[in-house]
């Protein structure tokens, strides 16, 4: 079933309810939201010759029209390719070429137009509206099957090249139903506030709010601003949102200064990176029973485990602390196991790789059968995360088998940063690691072996990174060393470097 049918049904039932808001200002009712999506679908088909199954990308910051574009893409049966707006134009161009997108929606051309791959049209909303009010429209969403693709979710690979996670309509249906069962109910009075990027987890959480006819709100700042949110939530009421742990950390700091105690906030779902125990304890003291944790990854979107509201505020269970430090139990539509490299289950309490199977698990990686075969084995998704299950089924994440750095809820792949730095003539060797940061969860540190007696300056290396990769991936600190610690095979011992920089 086409996801756009959910919007059409809600628009019939709740035509005049407010659907899309910019801050407190309503910009579209459900009737208008569905009408605009149908017209965008018609433009894609008539002007851009988009056929069902073709890919259409969005490379834009959060805005209310982002959701109209997503549903417009689905209306005409195409596959959405939301691209993180913080990526460098070169990185976005790679994704457009890899996904063979027919069209990319942008708001302002930026540096992308000279880099566009052949066959990909640029639709700049600053110059050309997404649709003409009197123009053509589509009568109904194009029929789609459960296993047809709906969303190509680009995640960076450890090789440094992003991989397109293929999510079908049925994957996203399963994720949505599991939310109602395992995470939270959604009420029609709710306001889903998109403070995190719509291209990722926050955007995936739009479906449940469309089904219930709730409000979708993009804050006026377009992103996360703790002071803005504290002021907006009481005025909107019934706010629900997805937040990276970093955002909760900042919200807490602001709330403590102003005395804000969560008025107007109904639910904050957090996940996407590690939450420190001290932070969630302090956050529940300040805001009360307003939190639910999820653990997921693009490959099983938002849907591996959940730690419900009750577990987060419980201080009576003998092991409440361990539970609070865990990521909860398997969501209802997935099986979770912790296994050794041979695939045999590890006993309770022992660490192994987390594997998962179930209806939200991806169809594979787009055009990348090697990576698919490595990650999906006998119907099980190998997550690359290490963890342990307790007797009651609570999963605790221990470490990542890959060396991904999660800074502010966003994954940064060290190899990509290393490759960028290694193109600087003053750098002989480099190893990039994450070190704990109270604000970001982790922050990027580059350990550099200079090529000559005169080491390049930090400013030079920073400028070099700026020309190569997205700003948020740039190291926050550089350390210059005469050599890197290595094992007998010459492989850099990142664990040793991490331990050295983790020490206060
Ligand atoms: P992504 O595919 O970009 O969503 O990143 C997924 C990765 O983020 C997972 O494989 C985990 O390593 C990490 N992650 C997701 N949720 C949590 C969580 N609740 N706690 C700790 N790490 C998490």
GROMACS .gro file of C-alpha atoms in nm, residues 19 81 96 99 123 126 157 159 179-180 205 213 260-261 268 319 371 376 381 404 430 470 493:
model
   23
   19UNK     CA    1  -0.175   1.991   0.948
   81UNK     CA    2   1.581   1.005  -0.129
   96UNK     CA    3   2.226   1.169  -0.645
   99UNK     CA    4   2.062   0.658  -0.642
  123UNK     CA    5   1.410   2.181  -0.899
  126UNK     CA    6   1.340   2.951  -0.462
  157UNK     CA    7   2.954   0.320   0.518
  159UNK     CA    8   3.445   0.252   0.369
  179UNK     CA    9   0.546   0.293   1.745
  180UNK     CA   10   0.184   0.272   1.860
  205UNK     CA   11   0.824   0.959   1.264
  213UNK     CA   12  -0.441   1.378   1.198
  260UNK     CA   13   1.100   2.537   3.261
  261UNK     CA   14   0.966   2.199   3.377
  268UNK     CA   15   1.032   1.308   2.382
  319UNK     CA   16   1.783  -0.328   3.878
  371UNK     CA   17   2.744  -0.497   0.147
  376UNK     CA   18   2.181  -0.953   0.580
  381UNK     CA   19   2.045  -0.809   1.008
  404UNK     CA   20   3.169   0.498   1.410
  430UNK     CA   21   4.636   0.999   1.073
  470UNK     CA   22   3.076   1.841   0.560
  493UNK     CA   23   4.523   0.038   1.754
   0.00000   0.00000   0.00000
